[in-house]
Structure formats: structure tokens, C-alpha cells
Amino acid sequence: MSKKQKPKREPIPPLRVWGHVVALAWLVPGGGHFLQKKHGRGAILSATIILTFLLGLLMRGSMFTPRTGDLLTTIIHVGGFLGNLASGLLYLLTIWLGYAQPDVAGHVHDYGTKFLVAAGLMNVLAMVDAFEIAAGRKD
Amino acid sequence: MPKVTLTHFEATLLMAFLISVVLGVVSRRTDEERLRYGLRCFGYFVLAVFGLAWLMRLGHG
């Protein structure tokens, strides 16, 4: 019986090919796709991520601040902060314009916080997709 | 700023829908595959929501 062959890892293309695309994709949800003329997918990603983020804000979700302590606290707060930060300009504008809410008890606020992190994680997926298109791994 | 208030069920379904849209768009290569994958993801999310909800209800007695 033959062993299953591992798929060959493709080399990472130079930074100048994908760097600006990924940077724009981080800053503006869907921006990496628009830059590469993938307008349909860019519009859907952009609308979905912005809607998720806005719903999170309207549910009075709170933003994470990086806090260390025991392992679980570090994972939750640093991970949550990175998730928030991944939303790019949406996160930066929320902080700069003072729309960040304090953390309060209640299931709606709690869902809001999760929506805000989910928007960032969706943007990470959009950034990876934009990278793959820029690197020529996807059409 | 207006406030949105949703029940647990509405919030989970809404999040399931939004995540399914993104997963569908980034995961497949043709539009038909994307639509099918997005719908499948949404179906799995809904199944998980109902499964976990019943598990919690039975667990609490």
C-alpha cells in the first residue's frame, strides 16, 4: 500500500506582491478584494463584516484591552484584543471617536462583545483570501 | 446611538448567518459551490444551536 503523499508547500511570493493588498484588506474590510477588482466578493465581505461590527456596537458590546494574569485571563483578553484589532479601521475609529462601551453584565452586551470579535475574525478570513488571490493561488 | 436588543435565539441565528456568508465567500471557487457551502454551514450552525440548547435544557432538569 502506498503512503499518502504530502501536498507540496508553495513558496511564499515576495512581500511587494501581496503586502499592500493584505494591509488594505486589514484596514478596510473587503478592500483587498476591491483592489484586485473582485468587486462582488469584496462587496459581500465588506457588507457582512461592517454589519457584524455595527450590530456588535449597537448591542453595546465592549472592546477587549490586552490584560495579562493567569493563563485563561491572558488568552481571553489578549486574544479578544487581537480579534478586535483585526477589524482595522472600524476598531480604530470606534476607539478614536469614543464609541467603545464599558463591559457591563447582560446577555445582549455579551453577544455584542462576541459580534465585535467575530467581525475581526471574519476580516482575518477576508485578508487570507485576499492574500491567496494576490499570490496567484486563487482566481 | 440606538440600542439593538435580541434574544439568545435571534442573536445566535444572526451570527450563524453572517459567519456562513463569509465562510461561503472565502472557501470555495465557484459561485454555486460558495452558495452551497454557505447554506451547509448555516444548516450545521442551526443544528448545533438546537442540539446545545436541548443539551443545556436537559442538563438543567
JSON list of C-alpha atoms in Angstrom, two decimals:
[
{"chain": "A", "resi": 1, "resn": "MET", "atom": "CA", "xyz": [0.00, 0.00, 0.00]},
{"chain": "A", "resi": 2, "resn": "SER", "atom": "CA", "xyz": [1.46, 3.35, -1.00]},
{"chain": "A", "resi": 3, "resn": "LYS", "atom": "CA", "xyz": [1.84, 6.10, 1.54]},
{"chain": "A", "resi": 4, "resn": "LYS", "atom": "CA", "xyz": [-0.29, 9.20, 1.04]},
{"chain": "A", "resi": 5, "resn": "GLN", "atom": "CA", "xyz": [1.93, 11.91, -0.41]},
{"chain": "A", "resi": 6, "resn": "LYS", "atom": "CA", "xyz": [2.02, 15.24, 1.41]},
{"chain": "A", "resi": 7, "resn": "PRO", "atom": "CA", "xyz": [0.94, 18.15, -0.80]},
{"chain": "A", "resi": 8, "resn": "LYS", "atom": "CA", "xyz": [3.93, 20.28, -1.80]},
{"chain": "A", "resi": 9, "resn": "ARG", "atom": "CA", "xyz": [4.10, 23.61, 0.04]},
{"chain": "A", "resi": 10, "resn": "GLU", "atom": "CA", "xyz": [4.02, 26.51, -2.34]},
{"chain": "A", "resi": 11, "resn": "PRO", "atom": "CA", "xyz": [6.72, 29.14, -1.77]},
{"chain": "A", "resi": 12, "resn": "ILE", "atom": "CA", "xyz": [5.52, 32.47, -0.37]},
{"chain": "A", "resi": 13, "resn": "PRO", "atom": "CA", "xyz": [5.73, 35.15, -3.09]},
{"chain": "A", "resi": 14, "resn": "PRO", "atom": "CA", "xyz": [7.69, 38.35, -2.36]},
{"chain": "A", "resi": 15, "resn": "LEU", "atom": "CA", "xyz": [6.16, 40.86, 0.07]},
{"chain": "A", "resi": 16, "resn": "ARG", "atom": "CA", "xyz": [5.77, 43.55, -2.62]},
{"chain": "A", "resi": 17, "resn": "VAL", "atom": "CA", "xyz": [3.25, 41.33, -4.42]},
{"chain": "A", "resi": 18, "resn": "TRP", "atom": "CA", "xyz": [0.83, 40.91, -1.50]},
{"chain": "A", "resi": 19, "resn": "GLY", "atom": "CA", "xyz": [1.90, 43.29, 1.28]},
{"chain": "A", "resi": 20, "resn": "HIS", "atom": "CA", "xyz": [-0.18, 46.30, 0.24]},
{"chain": "A", "resi": 21, "resn": "VAL", "atom": "CA", "xyz": [-3.18, 44.08, -0.57]},
{"chain": "A", "resi": 22, "resn": "VAL", "atom": "CA", "xyz": [-3.18, 42.45, 2.88]},
{"chain": "A", "resi": 23, "resn": "ALA", "atom": "CA", "xyz": [-2.58, 45.82, 4.58]},
{"chain": "A", "resi": 24, "resn": "LEU", "atom": "CA", "xyz": [-5.58, 47.35, 2.79]},
{"chain": "A", "resi": 25, "resn": "ALA", "atom": "CA", "xyz": [-7.65, 44.22, 3.50]},
{"chain": "A", "resi": 26, "resn": "TRP", "atom": "CA", "xyz": [-6.90, 44.68, 7.22]},
{"chain": "A", "resi": 27, "resn": "LEU", "atom": "CA", "xyz": [-7.62, 48.40, 7.24]},
{"chain": "A", "resi": 28, "resn": "VAL", "atom": "CA", "xyz": [-10.81, 48.30, 5.14]},
{"chain": "A", "resi": 29, "resn": "PRO", "atom": "CA", "xyz": [-12.88, 45.07, 5.24]},
{"chain": "A", "resi": 30, "resn": "GLY", "atom": "CA", "xyz": [-13.15, 43.83, 1.64]},
{"chain": "A", "resi": 31, "resn": "GLY", "atom": "CA", "xyz": [-10.58, 46.43, 0.50]},
{"chain": "A", "resi": 32, "resn": "GLY", "atom": "CA", "xyz": [-8.08, 43.79, -0.61]},
{"chain": "A", "resi": 33, "resn": "HIS", "atom": "CA", "xyz": [-10.69, 42.32, -2.93]},
{"chain": "A", "resi": 34, "resn": "PHE", "atom": "CA", "xyz": [-11.71, 45.70, -4.35]},
{"chain": "A", "resi": 35, "resn": "LEU", "atom": "CA", "xyz": [-8.04, 46.47, -5.05]},
{"chain": "A", "resi": 36, "resn": "GLN", "atom": "CA", "xyz": [-7.79, 43.26, -7.07]},
{"chain": "A", "resi": 37, "resn": "LYS", "atom": "CA", "xyz": [-11.03, 44.01, -8.93]},
{"chain": "A", "resi": 38, "resn": "LYS", "atom": "CA", "xyz": [-13.01, 41.26, -7.19]},
{"chain": "A", "resi": 39, "resn": "HIS", "atom": "CA", "xyz": [-15.88, 43.68, -6.62]},
{"chain": "A", "resi": 40, "resn": "GLY", "atom": "CA", "xyz": [-18.66, 41.16, -5.98]},
{"chain": "A", "resi": 41, "resn": "ARG", "atom": "CA", "xyz": [-16.83, 39.22, -3.29]},
{"chain": "A", "resi": 42, "resn": "GLY", "atom": "CA", "xyz": [-15.38, 42.43, -1.86]},
{"chain": "A", "resi": 43, "resn": "ALA", "atom": "CA", "xyz": [-18.84, 43.98, -1.54]},
{"chain": "A", "resi": 44, "resn": "ILE", "atom": "CA", "xyz": [-20.31, 40.90, 0.18]},
{"chain": "A", "resi": 45, "resn": "LEU", "atom": "CA", "xyz": [-17.36, 40.62, 2.60]},
{"chain": "A", "resi": 46, "resn": "SER", "atom": "CA", "xyz": [-17.34, 44.33, 3.29]},
{"chain": "A", "resi": 47, "resn": "ALA", "atom": "CA", "xyz": [-21.10, 44.49, 3.96]},
{"chain": "A", "resi": 48, "resn": "THR", "atom": "CA", "xyz": [-21.10, 41.39, 6.14]},
{"chain": "A", "resi": 49, "resn": "ILE", "atom": "CA", "xyz": [-18.12, 42.42, 8.28]},
{"chain": "A", "resi": 50, "resn": "ILE", "atom": "CA", "xyz": [-19.30, 46.01, 8.71]},
{"chain": "A", "resi": 51, "resn": "LEU", "atom": "CA", "xyz": [-22.84, 44.82, 9.57]},
{"chain": "A", "resi": 52, "resn": "THR", "atom": "CA", "xyz": [-21.48, 42.39, 12.16]},
{"chain": "A", "resi": 53, "resn": "PHE", "atom": "CA", "xyz": [-19.31, 45.12, 13.71]},
{"chain": "A", "resi": 54, "resn": "LEU", "atom": "CA", "xyz": [-22.16, 47.66, 13.78]},
{"chain": "A", "resi": 55, "resn": "LEU", "atom": "CA", "xyz": [-24.55, 45.14, 15.34]},
{"chain": "A", "resi": 56, "resn": "GLY", "atom": "CA", "xyz": [-21.91, 44.49, 18.00]},
{"chain": "A", "resi": 57, "resn": "LEU", "atom": "CA", "xyz": [-21.67, 48.21, 18.73]},
{"chain": "A", "resi": 58, "resn": "LEU", "atom": "CA", "xyz": [-25.47, 48.65, 18.76]},
{"chain": "A", "resi": 59, "resn": "MET", "atom": "CA", "xyz": [-25.76, 45.77, 21.23]},
{"chain": "A", "resi": 60, "resn": "ARG", "atom": "CA", "xyz": [-23.37, 47.77, 23.43]},
{"chain": "A", "resi": 61, "resn": "GLY", "atom": "CA", "xyz": [-20.61, 45.18, 23.19]},
{"chain": "A", "resi": 62, "resn": "SER", "atom": "CA", "xyz": [-17.29, 46.08, 24.80]},
{"chain": "A", "resi": 63, "resn": "MET", "atom": "CA", "xyz": [-13.80, 46.14, 23.33]},
{"chain": "A", "resi": 64, "resn": "PHE", "atom": "CA", "xyz": [-11.10, 43.99, 24.89]},
{"chain": "A", "resi": 65, "resn": "THR", "atom": "CA", "xyz": [-7.95, 45.57, 26.31]},
{"chain": "A", "resi": 66, "resn": "PRO", "atom": "CA", "xyz": [-4.82, 43.41, 26.49]},
{"chain": "A", "resi": 67, "resn": "ARG", "atom": "CA", "xyz": [-4.57, 42.20, 30.09]},
{"chain": "A", "resi": 68, "resn": "THR", "atom": "CA", "xyz": [-2.29, 39.55, 31.49]},
{"chain": "A", "resi": 69, "resn": "GLY", "atom": "CA", "xyz": [-2.63, 37.44, 34.61]},
{"chain": "A", "resi": 70, "resn": "ASP", "atom": "CA", "xyz": [-3.38, 33.72, 34.78]},
{"chain": "A", "resi": 71, "resn": "LEU", "atom": "CA", "xyz": [-3.35, 31.78, 31.54]},
{"chain": "A", "resi": 72, "resn": "LEU", "atom": "CA", "xyz": [-7.10, 31.97, 30.91]},
{"chain": "A", "resi": 73, "resn": "THR", "atom": "CA", "xyz": [-7.24, 35.73, 31.54]},
{"chain": "A", "resi": 74, "resn": "THR", "atom": "CA", "xyz": [-4.31, 36.27, 29.18]},
{"chain": "A", "resi": 75, "resn": "ILE", "atom": "CA", "xyz": [-5.84, 34.11, 26.43]},
{"chain": "A", "resi": 76, "resn": "ILE", "atom": "CA", "xyz": [-9.27, 35.76, 26.69]},
{"chain": "A", "resi": 77, "resn": "HIS", "atom": "CA", "xyz": [-8.11, 39.38, 26.91]},
{"chain": "A", "resi": 78, "resn": "VAL", "atom": "CA", "xyz": [-5.10, 39.32, 24.58]},
{"chain": "A", "resi": 79, "resn": "GLY", "atom": "CA", "xyz": [-6.97, 37.07, 22.10]},
{"chain": "A", "resi": 80, "resn": "GLY", "atom": "CA", "xyz": [-10.05, 39.29, 22.30]},
{"chain": "A", "resi": 81, "resn": "PHE", "atom": "CA", "xyz": [-7.93, 42.39, 21.77]},
{"chain": "A", "resi": 82, "resn": "LEU", "atom": "CA", "xyz": [-6.28, 40.86, 18.70]},
{"chain": "A", "resi": 83, "resn": "GLY", "atom": "CA", "xyz": [-9.74, 39.87, 17.41]},
{"chain": "A", "resi": 84, "resn": "ASN", "atom": "CA", "xyz": [-10.96, 43.46, 17.87]},
{"chain": "A", "resi": 85, "resn": "LEU", "atom": "CA", "xyz": [-7.81, 44.90, 16.30]},
{"chain": "A", "resi": 86, "resn": "ALA", "atom": "CA", "xyz": [-8.28, 42.69, 13.22]},
{"chain": "A", "resi": 87, "resn": "SER", "atom": "CA", "xyz": [-11.32, 44.81, 12.27]},
{"chain": "A", "resi": 88, "resn": "GLY", "atom": "CA", "xyz": [-8.87, 47.52, 11.16]},
{"chain": "A", "resi": 89, "resn": "LEU", "atom": "CA", "xyz": [-10.31, 50.98, 10.63]},
{"chain": "A", "resi": 90, "resn": "LEU", "atom": "CA", "xyz": [-13.62, 50.02, 12.23]},
{"chain": "A", "resi": 91, "resn": "TYR", "atom": "CA", "xyz": [-11.83, 49.30, 15.51]},
{"chain": "A", "resi": 92, "resn": "LEU", "atom": "CA", "xyz": [-9.57, 52.35, 15.30]},
{"chain": "A", "resi": 93, "resn": "LEU", "atom": "CA", "xyz": [-12.48, 54.71, 14.56]},
{"chain": "A", "resi": 94, "resn": "THR", "atom": "CA", "xyz": [-14.54, 53.24, 17.40]},
{"chain": "A", "resi": 95, "resn": "ILE", "atom": "CA", "xyz": [-11.72, 53.90, 19.86]},
{"chain": "A", "resi": 96, "resn": "TRP", "atom": "CA", "xyz": [-10.79, 57.33, 18.46]},
{"chain": "A", "resi": 97, "resn": "LEU", "atom": "CA", "xyz": [-14.39, 58.57, 18.34]},
{"chain": "A", "resi": 98, "resn": "GLY", "atom": "CA", "xyz": [-15.18, 57.25, 21.82]},
{"chain": "A", "resi": 99, "resn": "TYR", "atom": "CA", "xyz": [-17.82, 54.66, 20.88]},
{"chain": "A", "resi": 100, "resn": "ALA", "atom": "CA", "xyz": [-16.17, 51.87, 22.90]},
{"chain": "A", "resi": 101, "resn": "GLN", "atom": "CA", "xyz": [-18.56, 50.74, 25.62]},
{"chain": "A", "resi": 102, "resn": "PRO", "atom": "CA", "xyz": [-17.72, 49.70, 29.18]},
{"chain": "A", "resi": 103, "resn": "ASP", "atom": "CA", "xyz": [-18.10, 46.00, 29.97]},
{"chain": "A", "resi": 104, "resn": "VAL", "atom": "CA", "xyz": [-21.49, 45.51, 31.64]},
{"chain": "A", "resi": 105, "resn": "ALA", "atom": "CA", "xyz": [-23.47, 42.43, 32.62]},
{"chain": "A", "resi": 106, "resn": "GLY", "atom": "CA", "xyz": [-26.29, 41.16, 30.42]},
{"chain": "A", "resi": 107, "resn": "HIS", "atom": "CA", "xyz": [-26.71, 38.71, 27.59]},
{"chain": "A", "resi": 108, "resn": "VAL", "atom": "CA", "xyz": [-27.22, 41.35, 24.88]},
{"chain": "A", "resi": 109, "resn": "HIS", "atom": "CA", "xyz": [-23.96, 43.14, 25.81]},
{"chain": "A", "resi": 110, "resn": "ASP", "atom": "CA", "xyz": [-22.22, 39.79, 25.91]},
{"chain": "A", "resi": 111, "resn": "TYR", "atom": "CA", "xyz": [-23.43, 38.92, 22.40]},
{"chain": "A", "resi": 112, "resn": "GLY", "atom": "CA", "xyz": [-22.36, 42.38, 21.28]},
{"chain": "A", "resi": 113, "resn": "THR", "atom": "CA", "xyz": [-18.82, 41.72, 22.51]},
{"chain": "A", "resi": 114, "resn": "LYS", "atom": "CA", "xyz": [-18.80, 38.43, 20.60]},
{"chain": "A", "resi": 115, "resn": "PHE", "atom": "CA", "xyz": [-20.11, 40.12, 17.44]},
{"chain": "A", "resi": 116, "resn": "LEU", "atom": "CA", "xyz": [-17.26, 42.64, 17.63]},
{"chain": "A", "resi": 117, "resn": "VAL", "atom": "CA", "xyz": [-14.63, 39.90, 17.93]},
{"chain": "A", "resi": 118, "resn": "ALA", "atom": "CA", "xyz": [-16.35, 37.82, 15.23]},
{"chain": "A", "resi": 119, "resn": "ALA", "atom": "CA", "xyz": [-16.17, 40.79, 12.83]},
{"chain": "A", "resi": 120, "resn": "GLY", "atom": "CA", "xyz": [-12.40, 40.90, 13.34]},
{"chain": "A", "resi": 121, "resn": "LEU", "atom": "CA", "xyz": [-12.04, 37.16, 12.80]},
{"chain": "A", "resi": 122, "resn": "MET", "atom": "CA", "xyz": [-14.13, 37.38, 9.62]},
{"chain": "A", "resi": 123, "resn": "ASN", "atom": "CA", "xyz": [-11.79, 40.11, 8.44]},
{"chain": "A", "resi": 124, "resn": "VAL", "atom": "CA", "xyz": [-8.84, 37.76, 9.04]},
{"chain": "A", "resi": 125, "resn": "LEU", "atom": "CA", "xyz": [-10.53, 35.26, 6.70]},
{"chain": "A", "resi": 126, "resn": "ALA", "atom": "CA", "xyz": [-11.01, 38.04, 4.14]},
{"chain": "A", "resi": 127, "resn": "MET", "atom": "CA", "xyz": [-7.33, 39.00, 4.48]},
{"chain": "A", "resi": 128, "resn": "VAL", "atom": "CA", "xyz": [-6.22, 35.40, 3.89]},
{"chain": "A", "resi": 129, "resn": "ASP", "atom": "CA", "xyz": [-8.48, 35.20, 0.83]},
{"chain": "A", "resi": 130, "resn": "ALA", "atom": "CA", "xyz": [-7.07, 38.49, -0.50]},
{"chain": "A", "resi": 131, "resn": "PHE", "atom": "CA", "xyz": [-3.54, 37.15, 0.07]},
{"chain": "A", "resi": 132, "resn": "GLU", "atom": "CA", "xyz": [-4.31, 33.95, -1.85]},
{"chain": "A", "resi": 133, "resn": "ILE", "atom": "CA", "xyz": [-5.69, 35.92, -4.79]},
{"chain": "A", "resi": 134, "resn": "ALA", "atom": "CA", "xyz": [-2.64, 38.25, -4.78]},
{"chain": "A", "resi": 135, "resn": "ALA", "atom": "CA", "xyz": [-0.27, 35.27, -4.59]},
{"chain": "A", "resi": 136, "resn": "GLY", "atom": "CA", "xyz": [-1.99, 33.64, -7.56]},
{"chain": "A", "resi": 137, "resn": "ARG", "atom": "CA", "xyz": [-3.21, 30.64, -5.58]},
{"chain": "A", "resi": 138, "resn": "LYS", "atom": "CA", "xyz": [-6.84, 31.52, -6.24]},
{"chain": "A", "resi": 139, "resn": "ASP", "atom": "CA", "xyz": [-8.54, 33.25, -9.15]},
{"chain": "B", "resi": 1, "resn": "MET", "atom": "CA", "xyz": [-26.72, 55.69, 19.50]},
{"chain": "B", "resi": 2, "resn": "PRO", "atom": "CA", "xyz": [-29.76, 53.36, 19.25]},
{"chain": "B", "resi": 3, "resn": "LYS", "atom": "CA", "xyz": [-29.63, 50.05, 21.06]},
{"chain": "B", "resi": 4, "resn": "VAL", "atom": "CA", "xyz": [-30.36, 46.67, 19.49]},
{"chain": "B", "resi": 5, "resn": "THR", "atom": "CA", "xyz": [-31.88, 44.08, 21.79]},
{"chain": "B", "resi": 6, "resn": "LEU", "atom": "CA", "xyz": [-32.05, 40.49, 20.57]},
{"chain": "B", "resi": 7, "resn": "THR", "atom": "CA", "xyz": [-32.99, 37.23, 22.23]},
{"chain": "B", "resi": 8, "resn": "HIS", "atom": "CA", "xyz": [-30.41, 34.44, 22.52]},
{"chain": "B", "resi": 9, "resn": "PHE", "atom": "CA", "xyz": [-32.04, 32.65, 19.60]},
{"chain": "B", "resi": 10, "resn": "GLU", "atom": "CA", "xyz": [-32.11, 35.71, 17.32]},
{"chain": "B", "resi": 11, "resn": "ALA", "atom": "CA", "xyz": [-28.51, 36.65, 18.15]},
{"chain": "B", "resi": 12, "resn": "THR", "atom": "CA", "xyz": [-27.15, 33.13, 17.50]},
{"chain": "B", "resi": 13, "resn": "LEU", "atom": "CA", "xyz": [-29.09, 32.75, 14.26]},
{"chain": "B", "resi": 14, "resn": "LEU", "atom": "CA", "xyz": [-27.93, 36.17, 13.06]},
{"chain": "B", "resi": 15, "resn": "MET", "atom": "CA", "xyz": [-24.33, 35.38, 13.88]},
{"chain": "B", "resi": 16, "resn": "ALA", "atom": "CA", "xyz": [-24.64, 31.95, 12.22]},
{"chain": "B", "resi": 17, "resn": "PHE", "atom": "CA", "xyz": [-25.97, 33.61, 9.07]},
{"chain": "B", "resi": 18, "resn": "LEU", "atom": "CA", "xyz": [-23.23, 36.27, 8.92]},
{"chain": "B", "resi": 19, "resn": "ILE", "atom": "CA", "xyz": [-20.41, 33.79, 9.56]},
{"chain": "B", "resi": 20, "resn": "SER", "atom": "CA", "xyz": [-21.86, 31.38, 6.95]},
{"chain": "B", "resi": 21, "resn": "VAL", "atom": "CA", "xyz": [-21.86, 34.16, 4.34]},
{"chain": "B", "resi": 22, "resn": "VAL", "atom": "CA", "xyz": [-18.16, 34.90, 4.95]},
{"chain": "B", "resi": 23, "resn": "LEU", "atom": "CA", "xyz": [-17.20, 31.20, 5.05]},
{"chain": "B", "resi": 24, "resn": "GLY", "atom": "CA", "xyz": [-19.08, 30.63, 1.80]},
{"chain": "B", "resi": 25, "resn": "VAL", "atom": "CA", "xyz": [-17.41, 33.55, 0.03]},
{"chain": "B", "resi": 26, "resn": "VAL", "atom": "CA", "xyz": [-13.81, 32.75, 1.04]},
{"chain": "B", "resi": 27, "resn": "SER", "atom": "CA", "xyz": [-13.87, 28.95, 1.00]},
{"chain": "B", "resi": 28, "resn": "ARG", "atom": "CA", "xyz": [-14.88, 27.82, -2.48]},
{"chain": "B", "resi": 29, "resn": "ARG", "atom": "CA", "xyz": [-14.02, 28.62, -6.07]},
{"chain": "B", "resi": 30, "resn": "THR", "atom": "CA", "xyz": [-17.29, 28.89, -7.99]},
{"chain": "B", "resi": 31, "resn": "ASP", "atom": "CA", "xyz": [-20.42, 30.84, -7.03]},
{"chain": "B", "resi": 32, "resn": "GLU", "atom": "CA", "xyz": [-22.55, 27.70, -6.96]},
{"chain": "B", "resi": 33, "resn": "GLU", "atom": "CA", "xyz": [-20.09, 25.96, -4.62]},
{"chain": "B", "resi": 34, "resn": "ARG", "atom": "CA", "xyz": [-19.97, 29.06, -2.43]},
{"chain": "B", "resi": 35, "resn": "LEU", "atom": "CA", "xyz": [-23.75, 29.21, -2.10]},
{"chain": "B", "resi": 36, "resn": "ARG", "atom": "CA", "xyz": [-23.97, 25.51, -1.34]},
{"chain": "B", "resi": 37, "resn": "TYR", "atom": "CA", "xyz": [-21.15, 25.65, 1.23]},
{"chain": "B", "resi": 38, "resn": "GLY", "atom": "CA", "xyz": [-22.64, 28.73, 2.91]},
{"chain": "B", "resi": 39, "resn": "LEU", "atom": "CA", "xyz": [-26.05, 27.06, 3.20]},
{"chain": "B", "resi": 40, "resn": "ARG", "atom": "CA", "xyz": [-24.46, 23.89, 4.55]},
{"chain": "B", "resi": 41, "resn": "CYS", "atom": "CA", "xyz": [-22.51, 25.86, 7.17]},
{"chain": "B", "resi": 42, "resn": "PHE", "atom": "CA", "xyz": [-25.68, 27.68, 8.20]},
{"chain": "B", "resi": 43, "resn": "GLY", "atom": "CA", "xyz": [-27.51, 24.35, 8.50]},
{"chain": "B", "resi": 44, "resn": "TYR", "atom": "CA", "xyz": [-24.74, 22.94, 10.72]},
{"chain": "B", "resi": 45, "resn": "PHE", "atom": "CA", "xyz": [-24.79, 26.06, 12.89]},
{"chain": "B", "resi": 46, "resn": "VAL", "atom": "CA", "xyz": [-28.57, 25.80, 13.35]},
{"chain": "B", "resi": 47, "resn": "LEU", "atom": "CA", "xyz": [-28.28, 22.10, 14.19]},
{"chain": "B", "resi": 48, "resn": "ALA", "atom": "CA", "xyz": [-25.56, 22.89, 16.74]},
{"chain": "B", "resi": 49, "resn": "VAL", "atom": "CA", "xyz": [-27.71, 25.67, 18.26]},
{"chain": "B", "resi": 50, "resn": "PHE", "atom": "CA", "xyz": [-30.70, 23.34, 18.70]},
{"chain": "B", "resi": 51, "resn": "GLY", "atom": "CA", "xyz": [-28.51, 20.45, 19.90]},
{"chain": "B", "resi": 52, "resn": "LEU", "atom": "CA", "xyz": [-26.68, 22.54, 22.51]},
{"chain": "B", "resi": 53, "resn": "ALA", "atom": "CA", "xyz": [-29.91, 24.25, 23.61]},
{"chain": "B", "resi": 54, "resn": "TRP", "atom": "CA", "xyz": [-31.60, 20.89, 24.27]},
{"chain": "B", "resi": 55, "resn": "LEU", "atom": "CA", "xyz": [-28.44, 19.61, 26.00]},
{"chain": "B", "resi": 56, "resn": "MET", "atom": "CA", "xyz": [-28.48, 22.60, 28.35]},
{"chain": "B", "resi": 57, "resn": "ARG", "atom": "CA", "xyz": [-32.20, 22.24, 28.99]},
{"chain": "B", "resi": 58, "resn": "LEU", "atom": "CA", "xyz": [-31.87, 18.54, 29.80]},
{"chain": "B", "resi": 59, "resn": "GLY", "atom": "CA", "xyz": [-28.76, 19.23, 31.88]},
{"chain": "B", "resi": 60, "resn": "HIS", "atom": "CA", "xyz": [-30.61, 21.77, 34.00]},
{"chain": "B", "resi": 61, "resn": "GLY", "atom": "CA", "xyz": [-33.58, 19.42, 34.51]}
]
